[in-house]
Amino acid sequence: MLKIIKYVLLDIVRSRTIIGYTVFLMLATWGMFMLESNPSKSMLSLINILLIVIPLVSIIFSTIHFYNSYEFMELMLAQPVKRSTVFAGSYAGAALALCMAFIIGTGIPLVTFDSSGAAIALLISGILITLIFVSIAYLCAALSRDKAKGTGIAILSWFFFAIIYDSLLLFILFLFADYPIEKFLLALTFFNPVDLVRLILLLKMDVAALMGMTGAVYSQLLGSVNGMLIAGLVSIIWILWPFALAMRIFKRKDI
Amino acid sequence: MFFIPFWLLHFSSVTANVITVLPSPNAIAKAIAESSPGDTIIIHSGTYREGNLKINHSLTILGKGLPVIDGQHKVEMLSISAHHTTIKGLRFINSGKSNSDDLAAIKLYSTKHVTIQDNEFDNNFFCIYLLNSDSCTITGNDIKGYAVNEQSSGNGIHLWKCQHAVIKDNTVSGHRDGIYFEFVTDSRIEKNKSFSNIRYGLHFMFSDRNAYSNNRFYHNGAGVAVMYSKNIHMTGNTFDLNRGSAAYGLLLKDITDSRIISNRFEYNSIGIYMEGSNRIIVSGNNFHNNGWAVRILSNCESNEIVRNNFTANSFDVSTNGPASSNTFHNNYWDKYEGYDLNRDLAGDIPYRPVSLYALLMERIPFALILYRSFVVTIFERMEKIAPAITPVDLFDNQPRMKPWKL
Amino acid sequence: MEIRGLKKQFGRIHVLNGLTLQLKKGSAYALIGPNGSGKTTMLKILLGLVNPDSGEALFQNKSVLKQWKYRNHFGYMPQISRYPENMTPFQIMEMIKDIRQHSGAYDMDLYKQFGINKFENKAMHSLSGGMRQKVGASLAFMFSPEVIILDEPTAGLDPLSTEILKEKIIRSRHEGKLILITSHILSDLDEIITHVIYLNEGNILFQLTIEELRSRTKSEKLSQAIAAIMKENGHA
């Protein structure tokens, strides 16, 4: 398994895309903190990168990586290696590369400028959302043998989770504002990984406002530590289930 | 003076008497009965369970080694109706509980110049209760309660119809209100710490011309509530961690002609909540990391919010209706995205502190759950560029480019 | 090796229709048949690359389905040699050595004879089809496996290299290996195989030793022999 990850990583680094991504994140993060004297304001800009750019890059990069490493996987599968090892190794390689890019590109500048709890939450959220979208990417890729189709599904799912889903929630919010839909709405946010990660940040950065909410749902369920724990756990479920499903499909796949 | 027996006069002609009390049944009661005005009673350490003690002439009562006065959950321990009395160095525990006659550890009845100093209070209903008293000093007391709800708890320091009181260096926690003022005038509250009280850290009702400064109010239902009063000076206080629904750092209701200067509001659900309040100057304050820094209802008029810092708040300002005649001027807003071409440290385009989403949340509070999502950010951006919904006349036309050093 | 009632369907097309075969070591089997007759699918099932719908494939009396360790004894040269394009032949060989953890000596015959060292440091994507085939062939033999599966090995190889490969196959057969070859170029198979298996639409049309085939058709050349037998069966 470690050997597979090693070769996957070697291959990823050789392609240089990942280095470009790291440099981009680094420039963006440094830039935000250098141009802005107030770290809390830079954090707000980082949130948008976190909720939009990182999922997009993670999902596209991983999908393309999967298709590009098809030859590698074929070669490996004819060797005495377990299928699940090849798949998990490929996933781990991509996930590791993207997480490292995020940690080096964003994490290091972030922690040097602002080591508050919010910065730590941002770092953890970034890693979570990267892993989640690599999982979703692998599921998209496992679903279709056709590279164009798979990448298409991946971009669509990003679009859905990052933009459409929240628009729908906002729409529901307006439409049913007079009904007691708080719990329902809260439950719906758990079905979108982007919302889930946003919730973790919200619990860290806007805990005072959240605690000011009337209604026991928010204060109990989201009472910072509890809410953080629940959101974190559900995020992990969001890493695991697409990966597990993709693995299942991959295991039964004819190469 | 002619009623004083000969043998007492004999001693007090030189100096006041000093009476020493050691633990034994009714020792303090006996000492008080034996004392004459101006005497000093020194109570040595031990536990005294003597029911209610009345002080009708001026005395100095000092504890040595923190003697414990135990009310055994039945009585008011000390009832003082004498002027010029000092109570110092005692520990009061377990007063009776009664909502009908507001039992307290120490109650002052129409007195003047009484000092309550360096005492400890633990598990009492009310602790220090001043009725109709003048020029009293309450200082250095450590007051601790275990209030569970508003109905079954009393206030730490309670003043009713008093003048010229000084409340200083006390620590109050676990009561209904930490410090309570009703019909109190010309008094000062300084350097106290009031925290974890069920309702308010400090509560004013119908109390004019008072000042409180350099106090810290935290983890209370609301930090400070000032209601139906005027001419209140609030300076150098810290209001923090007052969080929860209807939790404010500072709640102003029907307040006029007051000043809120150089305070810190941090981590409160709402920093300042203003309702029906007029002609208040809010200046030189730091609002940091609050849910809402300032929530100002549309029935507030002629207030001036100038030269404050607003940083890392979820929402800077919210309001419930069409704006009024309040002035926002020269504040530092960390969410401001304008520019300063002439480099005078004031932004060239105005800042509108009421965001679209803050307004939406006035109508649908749980919309907060979608805050900071990309879609919401886009909407807010659009509204910032071309305001359509947010109040047109609520803006800071000289937003400060750099935070004030406060 | 043994194959029992192997069935595989891609969509509505029956690629394999209940295949049963016995494959013995020290023999070389030619798997022939028209396009889409299921040759490659069968090989891929043996390698675990394709999952059969039903049936069983055994190696040393143990099922290979969903297993992986048995591939230590297998060498495979795919029909279209697809490799990580950014790697060089040297890196690929080193990688597979690393992954396989082979305990014995490496069989570098083909590597030397093909002269792979001349282009072993060029990226795969810059290599010609023939060069890639050479890499694939030498990888299949490198770990001295007991079963060698070659899918269209001679396609794209120059005549000289084809001869080198043929000699290697014959040598390996004599060393007691089991060799499975699919090829369209029947003439290339002439001297190297011991058995012929003819697949058509997922069924075994016939399975003969090379001697049986020759005696039945009285022809020396494999292609003629096949043609004759096809005629016999009314297929051509």
JSON list of C-alpha atoms in Angstrom, two decimals, chain A residues 11-170:
[
{"chain": "A", "resi": 11, "resn": "ASP", "atom": "CA", "xyz": [3.62, 10.56, -10.62]},
{"chain": "A", "resi": 12, "resn": "ILE", "atom": "CA", "xyz": [1.56, 13.49, -9.27]},
{"chain": "A", "resi": 13, "resn": "VAL", "atom": "CA", "xyz": [4.59, 15.56, -8.43]},
{"chain": "A", "resi": 14, "resn": "ARG", "atom": "CA", "xyz": [6.03, 14.87, -11.87]},
{"chain": "A", "resi": 15, "resn": "SER", "atom": "CA", "xyz": [2.94, 16.37, -13.52]},
{"chain": "A", "resi": 16, "resn": "ARG", "atom": "CA", "xyz": [3.54, 19.77, -11.83]},
{"chain": "A", "resi": 17, "resn": "THR", "atom": "CA", "xyz": [-0.15, 20.68, -11.63]},
{"chain": "A", "resi": 18, "resn": "ILE", "atom": "CA", "xyz": [0.01, 20.14, -7.91]},
{"chain": "A", "resi": 19, "resn": "ILE", "atom": "CA", "xyz": [2.96, 22.48, -7.60]},
{"chain": "A", "resi": 20, "resn": "GLY", "atom": "CA", "xyz": [1.01, 25.15, -9.48]},
{"chain": "A", "resi": 21, "resn": "TYR", "atom": "CA", "xyz": [-1.89, 24.67, -7.07]},
{"chain": "A", "resi": 22, "resn": "THR", "atom": "CA", "xyz": [0.40, 24.98, -4.06]},
{"chain": "A", "resi": 23, "resn": "VAL", "atom": "CA", "xyz": [1.93, 28.15, -5.43]},
{"chain": "A", "resi": 24, "resn": "PHE", "atom": "CA", "xyz": [-1.51, 29.57, -6.18]},
{"chain": "A", "resi": 25, "resn": "LEU", "atom": "CA", "xyz": [-2.72, 28.89, -2.64]},
{"chain": "A", "resi": 26, "resn": "MET", "atom": "CA", "xyz": [0.45, 30.32, -1.21]},
{"chain": "A", "resi": 27, "resn": "LEU", "atom": "CA", "xyz": [0.26, 33.51, -3.26]},
{"chain": "A", "resi": 28, "resn": "ALA", "atom": "CA", "xyz": [-3.43, 33.92, -2.48]},
{"chain": "A", "resi": 29, "resn": "THR", "atom": "CA", "xyz": [-2.97, 33.42, 1.24]},
{"chain": "A", "resi": 30, "resn": "TRP", "atom": "CA", "xyz": [0.15, 35.53, 1.60]},
{"chain": "A", "resi": 31, "resn": "GLY", "atom": "CA", "xyz": [-1.42, 38.18, -0.60]},
{"chain": "A", "resi": 32, "resn": "MET", "atom": "CA", "xyz": [-4.52, 38.36, 1.52]},
{"chain": "A", "resi": 33, "resn": "PHE", "atom": "CA", "xyz": [-2.60, 38.76, 4.72]},
{"chain": "A", "resi": 34, "resn": "MET", "atom": "CA", "xyz": [-0.05, 41.19, 3.28]},
{"chain": "A", "resi": 35, "resn": "LEU", "atom": "CA", "xyz": [-2.58, 43.50, 1.66]},
{"chain": "A", "resi": 36, "resn": "GLU", "atom": "CA", "xyz": [-4.88, 43.48, 4.62]},
{"chain": "A", "resi": 37, "resn": "SER", "atom": "CA", "xyz": [-3.73, 44.74, 7.99]},
{"chain": "A", "resi": 38, "resn": "ASN", "atom": "CA", "xyz": [-6.62, 43.06, 9.73]},
{"chain": "A", "resi": 39, "resn": "PRO", "atom": "CA", "xyz": [-6.25, 39.26, 9.87]},
{"chain": "A", "resi": 40, "resn": "SER", "atom": "CA", "xyz": [-9.92, 38.65, 10.59]},
{"chain": "A", "resi": 41, "resn": "LYS", "atom": "CA", "xyz": [-10.81, 40.27, 7.28]},
{"chain": "A", "resi": 42, "resn": "SER", "atom": "CA", "xyz": [-8.34, 38.12, 5.39]},
{"chain": "A", "resi": 43, "resn": "MET", "atom": "CA", "xyz": [-9.99, 35.13, 6.99]},
{"chain": "A", "resi": 44, "resn": "LEU", "atom": "CA", "xyz": [-13.26, 36.09, 5.34]},
{"chain": "A", "resi": 45, "resn": "SER", "atom": "CA", "xyz": [-11.65, 36.02, 1.91]},
{"chain": "A", "resi": 46, "resn": "LEU", "atom": "CA", "xyz": [-10.02, 32.70, 2.75]},
{"chain": "A", "resi": 47, "resn": "ILE", "atom": "CA", "xyz": [-13.41, 31.23, 3.56]},
{"chain": "A", "resi": 48, "resn": "ASN", "atom": "CA", "xyz": [-14.52, 31.83, -0.01]},
{"chain": "A", "resi": 49, "resn": "ILE", "atom": "CA", "xyz": [-11.39, 30.12, -1.32]},
{"chain": "A", "resi": 50, "resn": "LEU", "atom": "CA", "xyz": [-12.09, 27.30, 1.06]},
{"chain": "A", "resi": 51, "resn": "LEU", "atom": "CA", "xyz": [-15.71, 26.83, 0.09]},
{"chain": "A", "resi": 52, "resn": "ILE", "atom": "CA", "xyz": [-15.33, 27.31, -3.65]},
{"chain": "A", "resi": 53, "resn": "VAL", "atom": "CA", "xyz": [-11.79, 26.99, -5.02]},
{"chain": "A", "resi": 54, "resn": "ILE", "atom": "CA", "xyz": [-10.55, 24.11, -2.91]},
{"chain": "A", "resi": 55, "resn": "PRO", "atom": "CA", "xyz": [-13.52, 21.84, -3.65]},
{"chain": "A", "resi": 56, "resn": "LEU", "atom": "CA", "xyz": [-13.28, 22.70, -7.36]},
{"chain": "A", "resi": 57, "resn": "VAL", "atom": "CA", "xyz": [-9.56, 22.06, -7.65]},
{"chain": "A", "resi": 58, "resn": "SER", "atom": "CA", "xyz": [-9.78, 18.94, -5.50]},
{"chain": "A", "resi": 59, "resn": "ILE", "atom": "CA", "xyz": [-12.56, 17.37, -7.50]},
{"chain": "A", "resi": 60, "resn": "ILE", "atom": "CA", "xyz": [-11.22, 18.19, -10.97]},
{"chain": "A", "resi": 61, "resn": "PHE", "atom": "CA", "xyz": [-7.65, 17.33, -10.13]},
{"chain": "A", "resi": 62, "resn": "SER", "atom": "CA", "xyz": [-8.63, 14.00, -8.58]},
{"chain": "A", "resi": 63, "resn": "THR", "atom": "CA", "xyz": [-10.95, 13.00, -11.38]},
{"chain": "A", "resi": 64, "resn": "ILE", "atom": "CA", "xyz": [-8.36, 13.74, -14.03]},
{"chain": "A", "resi": 65, "resn": "HIS", "atom": "CA", "xyz": [-5.70, 12.08, -11.92]},
{"chain": "A", "resi": 66, "resn": "PHE", "atom": "CA", "xyz": [-7.83, 8.96, -11.71]},
{"chain": "A", "resi": 67, "resn": "TYR", "atom": "CA", "xyz": [-8.28, 8.75, -15.46]},
{"chain": "A", "resi": 68, "resn": "ASN", "atom": "CA", "xyz": [-4.65, 9.58, -16.12]},
{"chain": "A", "resi": 69, "resn": "SER", "atom": "CA", "xyz": [-3.49, 6.86, -13.80]},
{"chain": "A", "resi": 70, "resn": "TYR", "atom": "CA", "xyz": [-5.65, 4.26, -15.46]},
{"chain": "A", "resi": 71, "resn": "GLU", "atom": "CA", "xyz": [-2.60, 2.78, -17.17]},
{"chain": "A", "resi": 72, "resn": "PHE", "atom": "CA", "xyz": [-0.79, 2.65, -13.89]},
{"chain": "A", "resi": 73, "resn": "MET", "atom": "CA", "xyz": [-3.71, 0.91, -12.25]},
{"chain": "A", "resi": 74, "resn": "GLU", "atom": "CA", "xyz": [-3.98, -1.57, -15.11]},
{"chain": "A", "resi": 75, "resn": "LEU", "atom": "CA", "xyz": [-0.31, -2.33, -14.79]},
{"chain": "A", "resi": 76, "resn": "MET", "atom": "CA", "xyz": [-0.61, -2.76, -11.04]},
{"chain": "A", "resi": 77, "resn": "LEU", "atom": "CA", "xyz": [-3.69, -4.94, -11.25]},
{"chain": "A", "resi": 78, "resn": "ALA", "atom": "CA", "xyz": [-1.83, -7.51, -13.35]},
{"chain": "A", "resi": 79, "resn": "GLN", "atom": "CA", "xyz": [0.71, -7.71, -10.53]},
{"chain": "A", "resi": 80, "resn": "PRO", "atom": "CA", "xyz": [0.22, -9.55, -7.27]},
{"chain": "A", "resi": 81, "resn": "VAL", "atom": "CA", "xyz": [-1.49, -6.59, -5.64]},
{"chain": "A", "resi": 82, "resn": "LYS", "atom": "CA", "xyz": [-4.97, -6.45, -4.18]},
{"chain": "A", "resi": 83, "resn": "ARG", "atom": "CA", "xyz": [-7.47, -4.41, -6.13]},
{"chain": "A", "resi": 84, "resn": "SER", "atom": "CA", "xyz": [-8.55, -2.49, -3.06]},
{"chain": "A", "resi": 85, "resn": "THR", "atom": "CA", "xyz": [-4.90, -1.69, -2.35]},
{"chain": "A", "resi": 86, "resn": "VAL", "atom": "CA", "xyz": [-4.45, -0.23, -5.83]},
{"chain": "A", "resi": 87, "resn": "PHE", "atom": "CA", "xyz": [-7.60, 1.85, -5.48]},
{"chain": "A", "resi": 88, "resn": "ALA", "atom": "CA", "xyz": [-6.97, 3.01, -1.92]},
{"chain": "A", "resi": 89, "resn": "GLY", "atom": "CA", "xyz": [-3.35, 3.74, -2.80]},
{"chain": "A", "resi": 90, "resn": "SER", "atom": "CA", "xyz": [-4.37, 5.86, -5.73]},
{"chain": "A", "resi": 91, "resn": "TYR", "atom": "CA", "xyz": [-6.91, 7.72, -3.54]},
{"chain": "A", "resi": 92, "resn": "ALA", "atom": "CA", "xyz": [-4.43, 8.20, -0.74]},
{"chain": "A", "resi": 93, "resn": "GLY", "atom": "CA", "xyz": [-1.83, 9.53, -3.15]},
{"chain": "A", "resi": 94, "resn": "ALA", "atom": "CA", "xyz": [-4.16, 12.12, -4.62]},
{"chain": "A", "resi": 95, "resn": "ALA", "atom": "CA", "xyz": [-5.59, 13.07, -1.22]},
{"chain": "A", "resi": 96, "resn": "LEU", "atom": "CA", "xyz": [-2.16, 13.35, 0.32]},
{"chain": "A", "resi": 97, "resn": "ALA", "atom": "CA", "xyz": [-0.86, 15.51, -2.51]},
{"chain": "A", "resi": 98, "resn": "LEU", "atom": "CA", "xyz": [-3.82, 17.89, -2.32]},
{"chain": "A", "resi": 99, "resn": "CYS", "atom": "CA", "xyz": [-3.72, 18.09, 1.47]},
{"chain": "A", "resi": 100, "resn": "MET", "atom": "CA", "xyz": [-0.01, 18.82, 1.41]},
{"chain": "A", "resi": 101, "resn": "ALA", "atom": "CA", "xyz": [-0.59, 21.52, -1.18]},
{"chain": "A", "resi": 102, "resn": "PHE", "atom": "CA", "xyz": [-3.20, 23.07, 1.10]},
{"chain": "A", "resi": 103, "resn": "ILE", "atom": "CA", "xyz": [-1.12, 22.78, 4.24]},
{"chain": "A", "resi": 104, "resn": "ILE", "atom": "CA", "xyz": [1.98, 24.23, 2.59]},
{"chain": "A", "resi": 105, "resn": "GLY", "atom": "CA", "xyz": [0.12, 26.78, 0.47]},
{"chain": "A", "resi": 106, "resn": "THR", "atom": "CA", "xyz": [-2.45, 28.01, 2.95]},
{"chain": "A", "resi": 107, "resn": "GLY", "atom": "CA", "xyz": [-1.73, 26.44, 6.32]},
{"chain": "A", "resi": 108, "resn": "ILE", "atom": "CA", "xyz": [1.77, 27.76, 6.84]},
{"chain": "A", "resi": 109, "resn": "PRO", "atom": "CA", "xyz": [1.07, 31.41, 5.93]},
{"chain": "A", "resi": 110, "resn": "LEU", "atom": "CA", "xyz": [-2.19, 31.22, 7.85]},
{"chain": "A", "resi": 111, "resn": "VAL", "atom": "CA", "xyz": [-0.64, 30.02, 11.06]},
{"chain": "A", "resi": 112, "resn": "THR", "atom": "CA", "xyz": [2.22, 32.52, 10.83]},
{"chain": "A", "resi": 113, "resn": "PHE", "atom": "CA", "xyz": [-0.21, 35.43, 10.55]},
{"chain": "A", "resi": 114, "resn": "ASP", "atom": "CA", "xyz": [-3.02, 34.29, 12.76]},
{"chain": "A", "resi": 115, "resn": "SER", "atom": "CA", "xyz": [-2.88, 31.39, 15.15]},
{"chain": "A", "resi": 116, "resn": "SER", "atom": "CA", "xyz": [-6.33, 31.95, 16.62]},
{"chain": "A", "resi": 117, "resn": "GLY", "atom": "CA", "xyz": [-8.88, 29.20, 17.01]},
{"chain": "A", "resi": 118, "resn": "ALA", "atom": "CA", "xyz": [-10.56, 30.36, 13.83]},
{"chain": "A", "resi": 119, "resn": "ALA", "atom": "CA", "xyz": [-7.34, 29.81, 11.86]},
{"chain": "A", "resi": 120, "resn": "ILE", "atom": "CA", "xyz": [-7.03, 26.28, 13.22]},
{"chain": "A", "resi": 121, "resn": "ALA", "atom": "CA", "xyz": [-10.67, 25.63, 12.36]},
{"chain": "A", "resi": 122, "resn": "LEU", "atom": "CA", "xyz": [-9.98, 26.92, 8.86]},
{"chain": "A", "resi": 123, "resn": "LEU", "atom": "CA", "xyz": [-7.02, 24.59, 8.51]},
{"chain": "A", "resi": 124, "resn": "ILE", "atom": "CA", "xyz": [-8.96, 21.54, 9.66]},
{"chain": "A", "resi": 125, "resn": "SER", "atom": "CA", "xyz": [-11.92, 22.49, 7.49]},
{"chain": "A", "resi": 126, "resn": "GLY", "atom": "CA", "xyz": [-9.62, 22.80, 4.49]},
{"chain": "A", "resi": 127, "resn": "ILE", "atom": "CA", "xyz": [-8.26, 19.32, 5.00]},
{"chain": "A", "resi": 128, "resn": "LEU", "atom": "CA", "xyz": [-11.74, 17.90, 5.53]},
{"chain": "A", "resi": 129, "resn": "ILE", "atom": "CA", "xyz": [-13.18, 19.51, 2.42]},
{"chain": "A", "resi": 130, "resn": "THR", "atom": "CA", "xyz": [-10.20, 18.40, 0.34]},
{"chain": "A", "resi": 131, "resn": "LEU", "atom": "CA", "xyz": [-10.65, 14.79, 1.43]},
{"chain": "A", "resi": 132, "resn": "ILE", "atom": "CA", "xyz": [-14.40, 14.92, 0.87]},
{"chain": "A", "resi": 133, "resn": "PHE", "atom": "CA", "xyz": [-14.04, 16.20, -2.66]},
{"chain": "A", "resi": 134, "resn": "VAL", "atom": "CA", "xyz": [-11.32, 13.70, -3.53]},
{"chain": "A", "resi": 135, "resn": "SER", "atom": "CA", "xyz": [-13.78, 11.02, -2.40]},
{"chain": "A", "resi": 136, "resn": "ILE", "atom": "CA", "xyz": [-16.56, 12.47, -4.51]},
{"chain": "A", "resi": 137, "resn": "ALA", "atom": "CA", "xyz": [-14.15, 12.73, -7.45]},
{"chain": "A", "resi": 138, "resn": "TYR", "atom": "CA", "xyz": [-13.23, 9.07, -7.15]},
{"chain": "A", "resi": 139, "resn": "LEU", "atom": "CA", "xyz": [-16.88, 8.15, -7.06]},
{"chain": "A", "resi": 140, "resn": "CYS", "atom": "CA", "xyz": [-17.54, 10.20, -10.20]},
{"chain": "A", "resi": 141, "resn": "ALA", "atom": "CA", "xyz": [-14.58, 8.59, -11.92]},
{"chain": "A", "resi": 142, "resn": "ALA", "atom": "CA", "xyz": [-15.60, 5.10, -10.86]},
{"chain": "A", "resi": 143, "resn": "LEU", "atom": "CA", "xyz": [-19.09, 5.68, -12.21]},
{"chain": "A", "resi": 144, "resn": "SER", "atom": "CA", "xyz": [-17.93, 6.36, -15.73]},
{"chain": "A", "resi": 145, "resn": "ARG", "atom": "CA", "xyz": [-15.18, 4.91, -17.83]},
{"chain": "A", "resi": 146, "resn": "ASP", "atom": "CA", "xyz": [-15.30, 7.89, -20.14]},
{"chain": "A", "resi": 147, "resn": "LYS", "atom": "CA", "xyz": [-12.96, 10.66, -19.05]},
{"chain": "A", "resi": 148, "resn": "ALA", "atom": "CA", "xyz": [-15.04, 13.50, -20.44]},
{"chain": "A", "resi": 149, "resn": "LYS", "atom": "CA", "xyz": [-18.20, 12.14, -18.90]},
{"chain": "A", "resi": 150, "resn": "GLY", "atom": "CA", "xyz": [-16.58, 11.49, -15.54]},
{"chain": "A", "resi": 151, "resn": "THR", "atom": "CA", "xyz": [-15.04, 14.94, -15.39]},
{"chain": "A", "resi": 152, "resn": "GLY", "atom": "CA", "xyz": [-18.39, 16.39, -16.39]},
{"chain": "A", "resi": 153, "resn": "ILE", "atom": "CA", "xyz": [-20.15, 14.60, -13.54]},
{"chain": "A", "resi": 154, "resn": "ALA", "atom": "CA", "xyz": [-17.44, 15.82, -11.18]},
{"chain": "A", "resi": 155, "resn": "ILE", "atom": "CA", "xyz": [-17.80, 19.47, -12.20]},
{"chain": "A", "resi": 156, "resn": "LEU", "atom": "CA", "xyz": [-21.57, 19.21, -11.97]},
{"chain": "A", "resi": 157, "resn": "SER", "atom": "CA", "xyz": [-21.41, 17.78, -8.48]},
{"chain": "A", "resi": 158, "resn": "TRP", "atom": "CA", "xyz": [-19.09, 20.59, -7.44]},
{"chain": "A", "resi": 159, "resn": "PHE", "atom": "CA", "xyz": [-21.52, 23.10, -8.90]},
{"chain": "A", "resi": 160, "resn": "PHE", "atom": "CA", "xyz": [-24.38, 21.43, -7.12]},
{"chain": "A", "resi": 161, "resn": "PHE", "atom": "CA", "xyz": [-22.73, 21.31, -3.70]},
{"chain": "A", "resi": 162, "resn": "ALA", "atom": "CA", "xyz": [-21.00, 24.67, -3.84]},
{"chain": "A", "resi": 163, "resn": "ILE", "atom": "CA", "xyz": [-23.71, 26.82, -5.38]},
{"chain": "A", "resi": 164, "resn": "ILE", "atom": "CA", "xyz": [-27.01, 25.18, -6.29]},
{"chain": "A", "resi": 165, "resn": "TYR", "atom": "CA", "xyz": [-27.62, 23.50, -2.95]},
{"chain": "A", "resi": 166, "resn": "ASP", "atom": "CA", "xyz": [-27.35, 26.67, -0.88]},
{"chain": "A", "resi": 167, "resn": "SER", "atom": "CA", "xyz": [-29.43, 28.57, -3.39]},
{"chain": "A", "resi": 168, "resn": "LEU", "atom": "CA", "xyz": [-32.15, 25.96, -2.94]},
{"chain": "A", "resi": 169, "resn": "LEU", "atom": "CA", "xyz": [-31.87, 26.21, 0.83]},
{"chain": "A", "resi": 170, "resn": "LEU", "atom": "CA", "xyz": [-32.14, 29.97, 0.62]}
]
